[in-house]
CSV table of C-alpha atoms and ligand atoms in Angstrom, one decimal:
chain,number,residue,atom,x,y,z
A,1,MET,CA,0.1,-0.4,0.7
A,2,ASN,CA,1.3,3.2,-1.5
A,3,CYS,CA,0.6,6.8,1.2
A,4,TRP,CA,-2.5,8.7,0.5
A,5,HIS,CA,-0.2,11.7,-0.2
A,6,CYS,CA,2.6,11.0,-1.7
A,7,ASN,CA,2.3,7.9,-3.6
A,8,ARG,CA,5.7,6.4,-1.8
A,9,PRO,CA,5.2,2.8,-0.3
A,10,ALA,CA,3.3,3.4,3.1
A,11,HIS,CA,4.7,2.9,6.8
A,12,GLY,CA,1.2,2.5,8.9
A,13,THR,CA,-2.2,3.3,8.4
A,14,CYS,CA,-4.6,6.3,10.2
A,15,ILE,CA,-6.9,4.7,13.0
A,16,PHE,CA,-9.7,7.2,12.3
A,17,CYS,CA,-9.8,6.4,7.9
A,18,GLY,CA,-7.3,4.2,7.4
A,19,ARG,CA,-5.8,5.7,5.2
A,20,ALA,CA,-1.8,4.8,4.2
A,21,ILE,CA,0.4,7.5,4.9
A,22,CYS,CA,4.3,7.2,5.3
A,23,ARG,CA,6.3,8.5,8.2
A,24,ASP,CA,6.3,12.3,6.1
A,25,HIS,CA,3.3,12.5,6.1
A,26,ALA,CA,1.9,10.5,9.3
A,27,GLN,CA,0.5,13.5,11.9
A,28,GLU,CA,-0.4,11.8,15.5
A,29,MET,CA,-3.5,12.4,17.8
A,30,PRO,CA,-4.6,10.9,20.9
A,31,HIS,CA,-6.8,7.6,20.1
A,32,ILE,CA,-10.1,6.6,22.3
A,33,VAL,CA,-9.8,2.5,22.3
A,34,ALA,CA,-12.6,2.4,25.1
A,35,LEU,CA,-14.6,3.7,27.3
A,36,PHE,CA,-16.2,2.3,30.3
A,37,ALA,CA,-17.8,3.3,32.9
A,38,ASP,CA,-16.8,2.6,36.6
A,39,ARG,CA,-18.2,1.9,40.3
A,40,LYS,CA,-18.6,5.3,40.6
A,41,GLY,CA,-20.8,5.4,37.0
A,42,GLY,CA,-17.9,8.5,36.3
A,43,HIS,CA,-16.8,7.7,32.9
A,44,LYS,CA,-13.4,6.2,31.7
A,45,ALA,CA,-11.8,6.2,29.2
A,46,ILE,CA,-8.7,4.4,27.5
A,47,VAL,CA,-6.5,6.2,25.3
A,48,THR,CA,-3.8,6.4,23.0
A,49,ALA,CA,-1.3,9.6,22.8
A,50,ARG,CA,0.1,8.6,20.0
A,51,ALA,CA,-2.2,7.5,17.7
A,52,LEU,CA,-1.1,7.6,14.0
A,53,PHE,CA,-3.2,9.7,12.2
A,54,CYS,CA,-3.7,10.7,7.9
A,55,GLY,CA,-4.6,14.3,8.4
A,56,LEU,CA,-7.6,14.8,6.6
A,57,CYS,CA,-10.7,13.0,8.2
A,58,GLU,CA,-11.0,15.2,11.1
A,59,PRO,CA,-12.3,12.9,13.7
A,60,ARG,CA,-13.7,15.3,16.3
A,61,GLU,CA,-13.6,15.7,19.4
A,62,ASP,CA,-17.0,15.0,20.1
A,63,PRO,CA,-20.0,12.2,19.9
A,64,ILE,CA,-22.1,12.8,16.5
A,65,GLU,CA,-26.0,11.9,17.3
A,66,LEU,CA,-27.2,8.7,15.0
A,67,PRO,CA,-31.1,9.2,15.0
A,68,GLU,CA,-31.5,7.4,12.3
A,69,LEU,CA,-30.2,4.1,13.8
A,70,ARG,CA,-33.1,4.0,16.9
B,101,ZN,ZN1,3.5,10.7,2.3
B,102,ZN,ZN1,-7.5,9.7,8.6
């Protein structure tokens, strides 16, 4: 697979959208691996601080509602 940006061999893929990216074009972005509620009812997230990011797919900070799935 080649880099989405420059078409050279890729070193990894964006964790958010799956685009392939080379080392020159890879960016880093915190990524939430899992969300869970603790015993006191608070919400916790397990986050990796430096996940691979393509720079294009714009992961959003806030969740969006999907009313059509109800
Ligand atoms: Zn590249
Ligand atoms: Zn991406």
